[in-house]
Coordinates of C-alpha atoms in Angstrom, one line a residue:
Chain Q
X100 CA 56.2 -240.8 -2.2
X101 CA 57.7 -238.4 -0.1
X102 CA 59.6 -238.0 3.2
X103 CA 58.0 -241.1 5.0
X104 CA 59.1 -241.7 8.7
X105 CA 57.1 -244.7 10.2
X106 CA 57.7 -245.3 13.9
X107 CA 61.0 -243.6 14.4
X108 CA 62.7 -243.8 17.7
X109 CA 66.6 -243.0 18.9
X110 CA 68.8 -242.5 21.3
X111 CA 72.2 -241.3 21.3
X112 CA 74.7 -243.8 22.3
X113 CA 75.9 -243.1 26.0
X114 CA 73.0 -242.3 26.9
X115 CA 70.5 -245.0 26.9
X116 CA 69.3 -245.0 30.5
X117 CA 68.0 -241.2 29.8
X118 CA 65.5 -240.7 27.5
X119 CA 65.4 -241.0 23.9
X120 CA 65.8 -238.4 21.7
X121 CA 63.2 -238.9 19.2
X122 CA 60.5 -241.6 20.5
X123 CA 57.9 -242.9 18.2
X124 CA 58.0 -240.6 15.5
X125 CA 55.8 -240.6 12.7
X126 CA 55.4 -238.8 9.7
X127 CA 54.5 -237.6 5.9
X128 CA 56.0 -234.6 3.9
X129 CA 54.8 -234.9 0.4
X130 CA 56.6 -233.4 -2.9
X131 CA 56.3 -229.6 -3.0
X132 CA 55.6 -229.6 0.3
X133 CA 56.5 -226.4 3.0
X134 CA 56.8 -227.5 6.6
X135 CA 57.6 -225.9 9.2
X136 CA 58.6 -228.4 12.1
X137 CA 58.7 -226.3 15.4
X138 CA 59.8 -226.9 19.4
X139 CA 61.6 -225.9 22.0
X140 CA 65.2 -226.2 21.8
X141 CA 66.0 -229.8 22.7
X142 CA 63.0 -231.4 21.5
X143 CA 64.9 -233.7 19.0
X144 CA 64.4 -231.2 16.0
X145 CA 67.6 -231.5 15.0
X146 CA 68.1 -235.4 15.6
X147 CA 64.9 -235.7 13.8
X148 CA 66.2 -233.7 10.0
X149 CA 69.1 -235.8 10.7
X150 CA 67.2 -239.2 9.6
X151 CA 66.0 -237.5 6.4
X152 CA 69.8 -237.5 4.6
X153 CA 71.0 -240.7 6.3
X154 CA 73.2 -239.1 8.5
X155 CA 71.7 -240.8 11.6
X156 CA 70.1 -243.8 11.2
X157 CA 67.1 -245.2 12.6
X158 CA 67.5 -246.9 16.2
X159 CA 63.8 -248.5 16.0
X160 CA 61.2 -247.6 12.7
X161 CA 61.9 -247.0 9.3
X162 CA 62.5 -243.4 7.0
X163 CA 62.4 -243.4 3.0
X164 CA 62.6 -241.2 0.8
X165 CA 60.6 -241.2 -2.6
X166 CA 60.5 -245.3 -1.5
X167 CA 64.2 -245.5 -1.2
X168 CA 66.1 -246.2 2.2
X169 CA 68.1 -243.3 3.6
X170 CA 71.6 -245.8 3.7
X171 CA 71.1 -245.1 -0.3
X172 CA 73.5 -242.7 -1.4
X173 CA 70.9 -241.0 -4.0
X174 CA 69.0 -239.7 -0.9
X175 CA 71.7 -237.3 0.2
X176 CA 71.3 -236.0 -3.7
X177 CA 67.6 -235.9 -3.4
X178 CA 67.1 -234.3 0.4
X179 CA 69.5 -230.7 0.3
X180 CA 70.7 -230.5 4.4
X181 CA 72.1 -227.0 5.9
X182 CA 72.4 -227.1 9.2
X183 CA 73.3 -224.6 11.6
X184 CA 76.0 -222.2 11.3
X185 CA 76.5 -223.0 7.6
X186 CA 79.1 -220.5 7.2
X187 CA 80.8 -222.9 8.7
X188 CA 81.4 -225.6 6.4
X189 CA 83.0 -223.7 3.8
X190 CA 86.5 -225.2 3.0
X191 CA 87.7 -224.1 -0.8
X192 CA 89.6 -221.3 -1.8
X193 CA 86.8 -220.1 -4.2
X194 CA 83.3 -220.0 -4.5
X195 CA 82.8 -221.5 -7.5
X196 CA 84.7 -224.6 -6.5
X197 CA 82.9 -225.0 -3.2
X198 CA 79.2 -224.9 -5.0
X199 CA 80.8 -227.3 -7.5
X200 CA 81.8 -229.6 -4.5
X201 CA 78.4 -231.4 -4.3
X202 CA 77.7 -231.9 -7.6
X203 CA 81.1 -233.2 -8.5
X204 CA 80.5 -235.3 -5.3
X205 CA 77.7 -237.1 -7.4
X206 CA 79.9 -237.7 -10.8
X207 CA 78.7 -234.8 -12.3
X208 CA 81.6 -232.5 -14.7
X209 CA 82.0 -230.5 -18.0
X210 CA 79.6 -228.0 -19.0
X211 CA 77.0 -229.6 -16.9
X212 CA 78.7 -228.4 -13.5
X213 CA 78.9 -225.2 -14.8
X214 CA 75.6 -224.7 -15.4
X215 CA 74.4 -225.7 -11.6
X216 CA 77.1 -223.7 -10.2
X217 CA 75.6 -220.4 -11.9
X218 CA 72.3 -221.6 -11.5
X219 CA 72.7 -222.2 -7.9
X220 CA 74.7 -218.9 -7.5
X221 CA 71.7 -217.0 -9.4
X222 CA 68.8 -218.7 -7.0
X223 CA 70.9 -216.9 -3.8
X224 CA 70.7 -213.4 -5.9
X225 CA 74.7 -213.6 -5.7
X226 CA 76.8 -212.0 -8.8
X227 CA 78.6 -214.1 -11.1
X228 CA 81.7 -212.3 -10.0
X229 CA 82.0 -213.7 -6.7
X230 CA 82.9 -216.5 -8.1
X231 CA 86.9 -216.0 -8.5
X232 CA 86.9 -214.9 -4.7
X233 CA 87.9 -216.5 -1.5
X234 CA 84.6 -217.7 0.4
X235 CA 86.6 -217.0 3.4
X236 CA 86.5 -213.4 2.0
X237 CA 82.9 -212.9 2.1
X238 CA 81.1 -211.2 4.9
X239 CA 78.8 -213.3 7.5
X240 CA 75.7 -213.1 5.1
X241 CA 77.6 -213.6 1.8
X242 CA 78.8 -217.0 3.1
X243 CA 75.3 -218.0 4.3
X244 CA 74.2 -217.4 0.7
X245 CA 77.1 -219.3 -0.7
X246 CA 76.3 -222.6 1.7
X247 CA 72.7 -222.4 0.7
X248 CA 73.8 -221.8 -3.0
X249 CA 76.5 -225.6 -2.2
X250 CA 73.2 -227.2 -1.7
X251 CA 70.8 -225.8 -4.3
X252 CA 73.9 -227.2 -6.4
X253 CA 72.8 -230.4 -5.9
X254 CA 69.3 -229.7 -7.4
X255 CA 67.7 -231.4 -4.3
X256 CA 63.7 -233.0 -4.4
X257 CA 63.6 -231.9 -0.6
X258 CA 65.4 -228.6 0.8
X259 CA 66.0 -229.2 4.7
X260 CA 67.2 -226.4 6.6
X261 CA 68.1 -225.9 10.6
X262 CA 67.3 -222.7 11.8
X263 CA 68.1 -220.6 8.6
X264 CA 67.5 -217.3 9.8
X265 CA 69.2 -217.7 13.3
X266 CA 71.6 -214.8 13.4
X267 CA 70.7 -212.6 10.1
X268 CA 69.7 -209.3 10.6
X269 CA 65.6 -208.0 10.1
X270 CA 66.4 -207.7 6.2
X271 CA 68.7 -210.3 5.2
X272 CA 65.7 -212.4 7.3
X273 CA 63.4 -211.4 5.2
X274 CA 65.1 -211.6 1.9
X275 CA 66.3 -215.5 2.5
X276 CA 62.5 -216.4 3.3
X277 CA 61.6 -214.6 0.1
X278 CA 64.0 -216.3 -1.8
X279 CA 63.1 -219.8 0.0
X280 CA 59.3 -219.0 -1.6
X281 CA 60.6 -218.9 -4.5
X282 CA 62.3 -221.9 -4.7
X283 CA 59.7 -223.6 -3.4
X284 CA 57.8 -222.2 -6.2
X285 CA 60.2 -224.9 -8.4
X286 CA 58.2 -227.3 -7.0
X287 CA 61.3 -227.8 -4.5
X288 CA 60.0 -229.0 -0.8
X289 CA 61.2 -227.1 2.2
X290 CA 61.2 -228.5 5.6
X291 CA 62.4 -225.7 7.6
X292 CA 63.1 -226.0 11.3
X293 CA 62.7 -223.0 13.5
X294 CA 61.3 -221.3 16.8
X295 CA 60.6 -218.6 15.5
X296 CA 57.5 -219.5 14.1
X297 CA 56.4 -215.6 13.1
X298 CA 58.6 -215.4 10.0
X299 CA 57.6 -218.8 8.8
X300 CA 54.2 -219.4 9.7
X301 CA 52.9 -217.2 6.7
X302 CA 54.5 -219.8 4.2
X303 CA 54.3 -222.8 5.6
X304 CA 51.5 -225.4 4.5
X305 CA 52.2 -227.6 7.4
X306 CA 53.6 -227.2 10.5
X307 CA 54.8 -230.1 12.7
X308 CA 55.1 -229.1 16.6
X309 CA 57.7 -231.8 18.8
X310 CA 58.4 -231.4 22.3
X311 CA 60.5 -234.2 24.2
X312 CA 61.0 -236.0 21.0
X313 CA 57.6 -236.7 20.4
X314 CA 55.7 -235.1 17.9
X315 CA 52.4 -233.5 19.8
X316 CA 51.1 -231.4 17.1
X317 CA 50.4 -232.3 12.8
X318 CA 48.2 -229.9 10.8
X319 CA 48.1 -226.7 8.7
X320 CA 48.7 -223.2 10.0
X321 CA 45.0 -222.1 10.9
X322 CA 44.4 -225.4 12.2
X323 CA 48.3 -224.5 14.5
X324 CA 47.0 -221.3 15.7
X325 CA 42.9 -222.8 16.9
X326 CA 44.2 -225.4 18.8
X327 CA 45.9 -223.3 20.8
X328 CA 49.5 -224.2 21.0
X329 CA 52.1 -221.9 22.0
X330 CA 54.1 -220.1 21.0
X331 CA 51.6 -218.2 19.3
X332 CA 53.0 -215.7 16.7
X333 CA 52.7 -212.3 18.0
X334 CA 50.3 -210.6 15.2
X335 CA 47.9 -213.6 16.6
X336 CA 48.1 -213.4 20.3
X337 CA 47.2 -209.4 19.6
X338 CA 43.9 -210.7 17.6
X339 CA 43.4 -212.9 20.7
X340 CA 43.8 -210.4 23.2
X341 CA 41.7 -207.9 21.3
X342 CA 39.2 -210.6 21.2
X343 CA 39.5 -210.8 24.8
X344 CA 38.8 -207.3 25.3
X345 CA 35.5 -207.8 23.3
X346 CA 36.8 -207.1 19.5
X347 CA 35.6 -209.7 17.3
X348 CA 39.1 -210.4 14.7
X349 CA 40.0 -213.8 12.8
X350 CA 43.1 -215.1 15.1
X351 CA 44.4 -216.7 12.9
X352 CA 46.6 -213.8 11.1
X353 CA 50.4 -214.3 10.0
X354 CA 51.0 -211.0 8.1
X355 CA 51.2 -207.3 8.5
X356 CA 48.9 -206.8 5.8
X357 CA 46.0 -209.3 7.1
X358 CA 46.3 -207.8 10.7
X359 CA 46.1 -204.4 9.3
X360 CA 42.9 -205.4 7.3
X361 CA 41.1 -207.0 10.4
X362 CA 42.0 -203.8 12.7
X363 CA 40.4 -201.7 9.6
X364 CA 36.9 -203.6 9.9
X365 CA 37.6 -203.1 13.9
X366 CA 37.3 -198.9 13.0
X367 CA 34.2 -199.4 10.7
X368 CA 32.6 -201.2 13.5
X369 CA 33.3 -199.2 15.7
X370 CA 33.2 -195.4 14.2
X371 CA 30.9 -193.1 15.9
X372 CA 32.7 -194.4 19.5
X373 CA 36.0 -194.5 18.2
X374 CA 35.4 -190.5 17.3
X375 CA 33.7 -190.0 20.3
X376 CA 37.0 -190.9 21.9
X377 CA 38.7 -188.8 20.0
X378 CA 37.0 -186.0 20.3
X379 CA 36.9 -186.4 24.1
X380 CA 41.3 -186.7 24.0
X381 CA 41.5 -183.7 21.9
X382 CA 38.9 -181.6 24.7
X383 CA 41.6 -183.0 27.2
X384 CA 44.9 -182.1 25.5
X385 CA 43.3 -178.6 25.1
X386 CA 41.9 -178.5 28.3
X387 CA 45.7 -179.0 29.2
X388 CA 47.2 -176.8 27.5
X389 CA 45.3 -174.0 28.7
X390 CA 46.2 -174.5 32.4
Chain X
X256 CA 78.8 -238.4 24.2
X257 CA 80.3 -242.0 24.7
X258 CA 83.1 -242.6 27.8
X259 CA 86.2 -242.3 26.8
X260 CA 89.5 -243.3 27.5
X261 CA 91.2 -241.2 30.6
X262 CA 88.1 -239.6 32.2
X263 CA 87.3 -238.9 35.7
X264 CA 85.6 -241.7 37.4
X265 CA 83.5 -240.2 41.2
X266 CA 85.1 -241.8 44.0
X267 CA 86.0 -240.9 47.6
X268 CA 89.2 -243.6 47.9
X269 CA 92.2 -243.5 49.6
X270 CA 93.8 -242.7 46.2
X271 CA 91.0 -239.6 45.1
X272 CA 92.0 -237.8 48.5
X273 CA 95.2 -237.7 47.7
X274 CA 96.9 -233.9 46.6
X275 CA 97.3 -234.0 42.8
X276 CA 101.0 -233.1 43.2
X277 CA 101.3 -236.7 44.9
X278 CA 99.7 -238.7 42.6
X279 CA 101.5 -236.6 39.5
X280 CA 105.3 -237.4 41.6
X281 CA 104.1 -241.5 41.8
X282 CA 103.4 -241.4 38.4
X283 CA 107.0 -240.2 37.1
X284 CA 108.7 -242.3 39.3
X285 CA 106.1 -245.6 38.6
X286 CA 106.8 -244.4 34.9
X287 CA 111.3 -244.6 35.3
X288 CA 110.9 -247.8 37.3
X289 CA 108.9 -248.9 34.2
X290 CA 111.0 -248.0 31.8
X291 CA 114.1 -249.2 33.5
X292 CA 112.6 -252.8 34.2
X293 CA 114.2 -256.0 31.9
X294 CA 113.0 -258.5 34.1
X295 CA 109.7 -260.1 33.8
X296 CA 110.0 -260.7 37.5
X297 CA 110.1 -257.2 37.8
X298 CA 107.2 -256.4 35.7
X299 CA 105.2 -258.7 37.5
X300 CA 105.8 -256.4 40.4
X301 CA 104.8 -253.6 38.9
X302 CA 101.5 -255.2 37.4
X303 CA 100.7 -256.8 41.0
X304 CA 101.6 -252.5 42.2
X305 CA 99.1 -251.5 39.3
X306 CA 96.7 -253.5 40.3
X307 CA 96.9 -253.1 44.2
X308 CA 96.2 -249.5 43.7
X309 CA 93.4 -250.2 41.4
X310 CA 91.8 -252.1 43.9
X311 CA 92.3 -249.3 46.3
X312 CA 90.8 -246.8 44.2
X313 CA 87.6 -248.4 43.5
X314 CA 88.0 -247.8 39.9
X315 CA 86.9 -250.5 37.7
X316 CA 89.7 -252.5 36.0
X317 CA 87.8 -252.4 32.4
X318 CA 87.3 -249.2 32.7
X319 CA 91.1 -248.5 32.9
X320 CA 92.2 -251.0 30.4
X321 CA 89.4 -248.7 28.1
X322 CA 92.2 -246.1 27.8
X323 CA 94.7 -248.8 26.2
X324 CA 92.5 -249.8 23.6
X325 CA 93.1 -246.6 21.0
X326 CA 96.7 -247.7 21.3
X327 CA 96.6 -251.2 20.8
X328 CA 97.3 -251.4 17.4
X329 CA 101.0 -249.3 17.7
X330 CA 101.3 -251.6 20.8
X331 CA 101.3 -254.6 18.2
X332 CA 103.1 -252.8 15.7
X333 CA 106.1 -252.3 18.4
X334 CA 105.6 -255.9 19.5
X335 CA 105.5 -257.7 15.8
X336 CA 108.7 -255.1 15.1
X337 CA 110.5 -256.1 18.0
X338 CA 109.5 -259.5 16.9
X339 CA 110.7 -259.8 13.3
X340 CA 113.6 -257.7 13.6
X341 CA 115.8 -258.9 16.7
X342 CA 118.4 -261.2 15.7
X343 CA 118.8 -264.4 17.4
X344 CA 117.6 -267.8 17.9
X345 CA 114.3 -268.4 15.6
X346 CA 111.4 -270.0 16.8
X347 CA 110.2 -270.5 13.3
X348 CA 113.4 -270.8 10.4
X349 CA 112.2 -268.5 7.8
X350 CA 114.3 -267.5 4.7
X351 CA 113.4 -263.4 5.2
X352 CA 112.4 -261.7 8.9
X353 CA 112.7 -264.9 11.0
X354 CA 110.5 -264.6 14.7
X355 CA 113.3 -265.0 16.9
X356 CA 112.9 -265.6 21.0
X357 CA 115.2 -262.7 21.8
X358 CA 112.6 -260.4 19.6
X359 CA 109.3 -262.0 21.7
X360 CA 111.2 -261.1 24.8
X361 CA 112.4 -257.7 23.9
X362 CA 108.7 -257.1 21.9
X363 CA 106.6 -258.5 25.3
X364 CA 108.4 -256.3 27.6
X365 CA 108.0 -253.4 25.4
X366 CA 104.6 -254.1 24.9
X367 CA 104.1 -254.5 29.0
X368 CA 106.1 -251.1 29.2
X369 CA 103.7 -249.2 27.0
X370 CA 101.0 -250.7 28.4
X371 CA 101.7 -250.1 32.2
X372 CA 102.4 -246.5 31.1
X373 CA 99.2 -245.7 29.6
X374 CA 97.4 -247.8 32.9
X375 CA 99.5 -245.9 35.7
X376 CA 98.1 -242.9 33.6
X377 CA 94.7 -244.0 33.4
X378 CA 94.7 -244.4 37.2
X379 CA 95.9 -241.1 37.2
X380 CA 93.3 -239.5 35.3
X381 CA 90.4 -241.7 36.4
X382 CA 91.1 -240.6 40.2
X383 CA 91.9 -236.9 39.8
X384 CA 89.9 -234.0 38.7
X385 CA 91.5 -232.4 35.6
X386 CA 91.3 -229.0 37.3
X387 CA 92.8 -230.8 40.0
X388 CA 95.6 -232.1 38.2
X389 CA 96.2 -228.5 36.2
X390 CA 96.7 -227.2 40.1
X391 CA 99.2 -229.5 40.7
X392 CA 101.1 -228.9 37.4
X393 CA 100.8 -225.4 37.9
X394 CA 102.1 -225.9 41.7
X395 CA 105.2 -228.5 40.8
X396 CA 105.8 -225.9 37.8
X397 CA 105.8 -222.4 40.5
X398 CA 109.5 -222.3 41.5
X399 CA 111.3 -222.8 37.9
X400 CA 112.3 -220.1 36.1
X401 CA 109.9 -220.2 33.6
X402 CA 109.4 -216.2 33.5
X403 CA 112.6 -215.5 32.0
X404 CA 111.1 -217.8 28.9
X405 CA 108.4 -215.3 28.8
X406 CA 105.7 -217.9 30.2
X407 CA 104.6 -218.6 34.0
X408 CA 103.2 -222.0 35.7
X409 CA 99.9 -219.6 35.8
X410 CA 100.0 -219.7 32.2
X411 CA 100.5 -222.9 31.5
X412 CA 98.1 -224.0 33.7
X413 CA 95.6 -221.7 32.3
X414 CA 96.4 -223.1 28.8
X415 CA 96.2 -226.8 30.1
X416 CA 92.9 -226.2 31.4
X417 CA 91.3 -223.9 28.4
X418 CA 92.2 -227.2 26.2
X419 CA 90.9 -229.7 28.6
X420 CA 87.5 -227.4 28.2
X421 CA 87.4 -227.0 24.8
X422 CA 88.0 -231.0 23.9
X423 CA 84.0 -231.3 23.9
X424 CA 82.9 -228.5 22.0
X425 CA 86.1 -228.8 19.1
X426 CA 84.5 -232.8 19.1
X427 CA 80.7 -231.6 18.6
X428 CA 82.4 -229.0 15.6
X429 CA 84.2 -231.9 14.2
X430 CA 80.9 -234.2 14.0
X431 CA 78.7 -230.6 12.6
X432 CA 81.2 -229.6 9.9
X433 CA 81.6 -233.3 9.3
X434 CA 77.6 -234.2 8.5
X435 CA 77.0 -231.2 6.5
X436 CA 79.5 -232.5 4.5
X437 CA 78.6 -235.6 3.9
X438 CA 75.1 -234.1 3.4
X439 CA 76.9 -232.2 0.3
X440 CA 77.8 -235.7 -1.0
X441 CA 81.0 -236.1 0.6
X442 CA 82.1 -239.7 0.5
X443 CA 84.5 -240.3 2.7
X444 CA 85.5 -244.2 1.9
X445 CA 86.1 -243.3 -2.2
X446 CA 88.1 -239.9 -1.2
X447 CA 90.1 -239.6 2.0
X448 CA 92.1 -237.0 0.5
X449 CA 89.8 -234.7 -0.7
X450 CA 87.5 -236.0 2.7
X451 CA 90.2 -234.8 5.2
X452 CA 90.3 -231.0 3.8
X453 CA 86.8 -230.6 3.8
X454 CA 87.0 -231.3 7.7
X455 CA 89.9 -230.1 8.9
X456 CA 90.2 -226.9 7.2
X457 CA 86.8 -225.5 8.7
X458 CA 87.5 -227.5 11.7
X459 CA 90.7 -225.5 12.4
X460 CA 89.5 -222.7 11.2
X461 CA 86.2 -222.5 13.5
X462 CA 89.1 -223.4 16.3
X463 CA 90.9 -220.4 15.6
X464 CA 88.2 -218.3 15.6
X465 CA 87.0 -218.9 18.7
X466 CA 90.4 -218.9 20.7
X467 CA 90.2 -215.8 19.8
X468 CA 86.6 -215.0 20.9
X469 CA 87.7 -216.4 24.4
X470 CA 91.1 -214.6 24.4
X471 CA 88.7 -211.1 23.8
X472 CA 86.6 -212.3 26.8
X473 CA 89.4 -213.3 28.9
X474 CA 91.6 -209.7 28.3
X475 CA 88.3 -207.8 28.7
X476 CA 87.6 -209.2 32.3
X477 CA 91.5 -208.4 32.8
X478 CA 93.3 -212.0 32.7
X479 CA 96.8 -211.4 33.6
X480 CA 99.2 -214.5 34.1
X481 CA 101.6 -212.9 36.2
X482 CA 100.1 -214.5 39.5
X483 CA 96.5 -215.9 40.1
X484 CA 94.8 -216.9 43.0
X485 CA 93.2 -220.4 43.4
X486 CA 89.9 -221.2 44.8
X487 CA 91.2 -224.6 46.5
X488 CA 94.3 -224.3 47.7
X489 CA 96.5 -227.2 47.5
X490 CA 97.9 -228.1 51.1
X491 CA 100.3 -231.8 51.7
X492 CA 98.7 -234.1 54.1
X493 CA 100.1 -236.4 56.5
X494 CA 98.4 -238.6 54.2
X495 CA 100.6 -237.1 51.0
X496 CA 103.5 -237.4 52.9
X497 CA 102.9 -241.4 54.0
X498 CA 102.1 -241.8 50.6
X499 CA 105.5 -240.6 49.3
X500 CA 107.4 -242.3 51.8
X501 CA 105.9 -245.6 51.0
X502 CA 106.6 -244.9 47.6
X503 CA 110.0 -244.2 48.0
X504 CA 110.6 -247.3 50.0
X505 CA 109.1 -249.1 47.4
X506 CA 111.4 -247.9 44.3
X507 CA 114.1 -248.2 46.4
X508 CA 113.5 -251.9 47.8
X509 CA 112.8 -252.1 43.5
X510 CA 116.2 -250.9 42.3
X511 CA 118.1 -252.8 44.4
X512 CA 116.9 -256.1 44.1

C-alpha cells in the first residue's frame, strides 16, 4: 500500500526532442509517512507530485495509490494537493463555502459537511468566525491557512504540498510546519516538496533528492546528510567545518537545540584552553584600554 | 507549451524582410478583395495569390492551415446555415429546411472567405515578429488624432505588446488554478457551471492583480505614453515600395476583371 511509482517517465508535449521531465522514476511512500522530496528548481519536482492526484498521467510506468490507479476519481480524495501560490485558488465569497467545496465535490452534505468544514478550519488554528467572511478579505497568510484548511477538508490518506513555506515570513514558517507535525501525528502522510531543506529536514523520515528528473538520492535524514549531498543544511555544514578545524561534533544535526548540545560537549572538552583564551582576550582588551 | 495557431515561424524570405507596415497594408487590402469576391473564379485567384506567397515565404503550408483549425467548427456552422436557409432550387426535396444550390454556393464562398482571412492572417503572423507588427500598428496609427481621445499610437502599442507578453504566463495561471482545483475534487464533465467560476474567478482575479504589479513597475521607472523612442526604427525599402506597387497592380487588374 502506499504511494507506489514504478518506472515513471514523461515529457511534456511540445517538447519531446528535449529531455524528459521525469525519466525513470521509481518510488515508495508508505501510510504515515513524512517525505521530503528535494532539488533544484527544474528538476521535475513539481511534474513528479503531479502523478500522485492524477493530474498528469503517466507517459511510460505506472503510479497507484493504496493499489488503485490515479485515473480513479477516489485518489484525488485520498492524496490532498496544494500547490504553489495557494492563495490563489480561492474563488467563493466565504470561507466556509470554499472549505466546503471539496467535500461537496465528493457527495458529501448535511451535518456531515459541517463537521469537516470546522474540523478543517480548527487543524489551521483559524477562528470559527472567519467563517462568514470574504476569503478575498483575508490577509496573505490567512488565505494560505484557508487553502490548506480546502484540502484538510477532504480528510486526505496523503497530504502533498509544493513549497509550503515559500513566501511566509520566519514565524508564520514555523508555525505551518508545526502544525504540519501535527497532522502528521493523525497518522496523515506528508510529502512535502521544498529547497529549503533546513526547516524540513528535522521532520522528515525520508527524504527523496531529484536532479534532471531523475531521482539520485533515497534514504533517511542521517543517512541525507553522510552521503554528502548538497545542499547541506546550514547547522550541519557548521558541524562539518568545525570538524574540519579539528572539533570532533555529530554532522548530522537539524535543530538549534542539538547543535547547541554538541557545541556544549565542544566547551567541556576543551575547558582549561578555552579559558586560557579567555583570559589571554581580557589581558588584551585591558592592555588596550590603558593606552 | 504546444505551437499554436498564429506564431512566428524563423525565416529570412522575401516576405520576413519586408517592413511590418507593408505586410499590415497587403493584408487589408487582400482582406476587401476577399470580402468583395462572388466569383469562384475569383477566389481561385486569391487562393493561387495565398499560396504563391506561401511558397515565397518558406512557411510551411500545414503549419498555416494550423491557425484555421480552432475555427473550423463556426466555419461549418456558417456553411450548413448558409446551406439550410437560402431559398432556391433543392438538391434534396425535404418537407422542413431543404439544402438548396443557391445556399452551397453562397455557404462555400463564405466558408472560402473566412477561411482566406484567417490564412492571409496566418501569413501575416507566421512571417512577422509580434514586436514587429506592434511597430508598425503604432507607426500606421502616429498621424491620427488619437490624443484628443485621451490615448496615443504609443499607447496602444504599448498595450498591444503588454498582452502579446502576458498570453503565456495568463495560460500557465489558467492550467495552476485549474489543477488545484480539480485536485479539490472539481469535476469538470458533471459541473461546467460550477467548474467555470472556480477558474475564471481566480483566473481574472490573479490577472488583475498583476496588471497592476506591472503598471507599479512601469510608472516607477517613469513610463510616459506621450512619445517613445524605438530601438529599430522602421524605414520603407525600395523593396516595401515594389511590393506595394505590385500589389496595387494586382487589386486593380482584380477589380476590373
Amino acid at each position: 500500500m502506499g504511494i507506489k511509482v514504478e518506472n515513471l517517465s514523461y515529457s511534456y508535449s511540445g517538447n519531446r526532442k528535449g529531455k524528459p521531465a521525469l525519466e525513470n522514476v521509481s518510488l515508495e511512500i508508505a501510510k504515515g509517512e513524512f517525505v521530503v522530496i528535494s532539488g533544484a528548481a527544474g528538476a521535475g519536482k513539481s511534474t513528479l507530485i503531479k502523478h500522485f492526484n492524477g493530474i498528469l498521467h503517466p507517459e511510460n510506468g505506472r503510479v497507484t495509490v493504496d493499489g488503485l490507479e490515479t485515473r480513479t476519481r477516489e485518489v484525488r480524495r485520498k492524496v490532498g494537493m496544494l500547490f504553489q501560490h495557494s492563495q490563489n485558488q480561492l474563488f467563493e465569497e466565504t470561507v466556509y463555502r470554499e472549505l466546503a467545496f471539496g467535500p461537496s465535490n465528493f457527495g458529501i452534505r448535511g451535518e456531515e459537511l459541517d463537521k469537516r468544514v470546522h474540523e478543517a478550519l480548527s487543524l489551521v488554528h483559524l477562528d470559527a468566525g472567519i467563517l462568514d467572511r470574504s476569503p478575498f478579505s483575508l490577509s496573505g497568510g490567512e488565505k494560505r491557512r484557508v487553502a490548506l484548511a480546502g484540502i484538510l477538508a477532504l480528510r486526505p490518506t496523503y497530504l502533498v504540498l509544493d513549497e509550503p513555506t515559500a513566501g511566509l515570513d520566519p514565524e508564520s514558517r514555523a508555525k505551518l510546519l508545526g502544525r504540519l507535525q501535527n497532522i502528521h501525528q493523525k497518522r496523515v502522510g506528508i510529502v512535502v516538496v521544498s529547497h529549503n531543506l533546513e526547516e524540513v529536514l528535522p521532520f522528515a523520515q525520508k527524504v527523496i533528492s531529484m536532479d534532471e528528473g531523475r531521482i539520485v538520492f533515497t534514504g533517511s535524514p542521517d543517512e541525507y546528510l553522510r552521503a554528502g549531498y548538497s545542499p547541506v543544511p546550514p547547522l550541519a555544514r557548521l558541524m562539518k567545518e568545525l570538524n574540519k578545524k579539528g572539533a570532533d561534533l555529530r554532522e548530522d544535526i537539524f535543530t538549534a537545540e542539538e547543535a547547541l548540545k554538541e557545541l556544549q560537549k565542544l566547551r567541556q572538552e576543551k575547558p582549561e584552553r578555552d579559558r586560557e583564551k579567555s583570559e589571554k582576550g581580557a589581558a588584551e582588551t585591558e592592555a588596550q584600554d590603558n593606552a | 507549451m504546444p505551437e499554436t495557431a498564429f506564431n512566428y515561424v524563423y525565416g529570412d524570405s522575401l516576405l520576413h524582410r519586408l517592413d511590418p507596415r507593408t505586410k499590415l497594408a497587403a493584408v487589408m487590402c487582400l482582406s476587401i478583395l476577399v470580402f468583395r469576391e462572388e466569383s469562384f473564379a475569383g477566389m481561385g485567384l486569391l487562393i493561387a495569390f495565398f499560396l504563391l506567397l506561401t511558397w515565397i515565404s518558406g512557411v510551411r503550408l500545414s503549419f498555416l492551415l494550423r491557425s484555421v483549425r480552432p475555427l473550423l467548427f463556426f466555419i461549418f456552422f456558417i456553411f450548413c446555415f448558409q446551406l439550410f436557409a437560402t431559398k432556391g432550387t433543392p438538391i434534396i426535396p425535404l418537407p422542413v429546411l431543404p439544402p438548396s444550390y443557391e445556399g452551397l454556393r453562397l455557404g462555400t464562398l463564405l466558408a472560402l472567405r473566412f477561411g482566406l482571412l484567417l490564412l492571409y492572417a496566418a501569413l501575416l503572423t507566421a512571417s512577422t515578429l509580434p514586436s514587429q507588427i506592434t511597430n508598425g500598428i503604432e507607426r500606421l496609427l502616429r498621424p491620427l488624432p488619437l490624443r484628443r481621445l485621451g490615448v496615443t499610437s504609443f499607447d496602444l502599442a504599448t498595450m498591444m505588446s503588454l498582452s502579446i507578453r502576458f498570453l503565456p504566463s495568463f495560460l500557465e495561471n489558467a492550467a495552476t488554478i485549474r489543477a488545484a482545483q480539480l485536485s479539490r475534487g472539481l469535476d469538470l464533465r458533471h459541473d461546467l457551471r460550477r467548474g467555470t467560476t472556480a477558474i475564471a474567478v481566480p483566473l481574472i482575479r490573479r490577472s488583475i492583480l498583476s496588471a497592476e504589479e506591472v503598471t507599479e513597475a512601469m510608472e516607477s521607472r517613469c513610463y510616459q505614453g506621450q512619445c517613445r523612442t524605438s530601438l529599430h526604427e522602421l524605414r520603407m525599402q525600395k523593396l516595401d515600395w515594389t511590393a506595394l506597387l505590385g500589389l496595387g497592380v494586382f487589386s486593380l487588374f482584380f477589380l476590373l476583371l
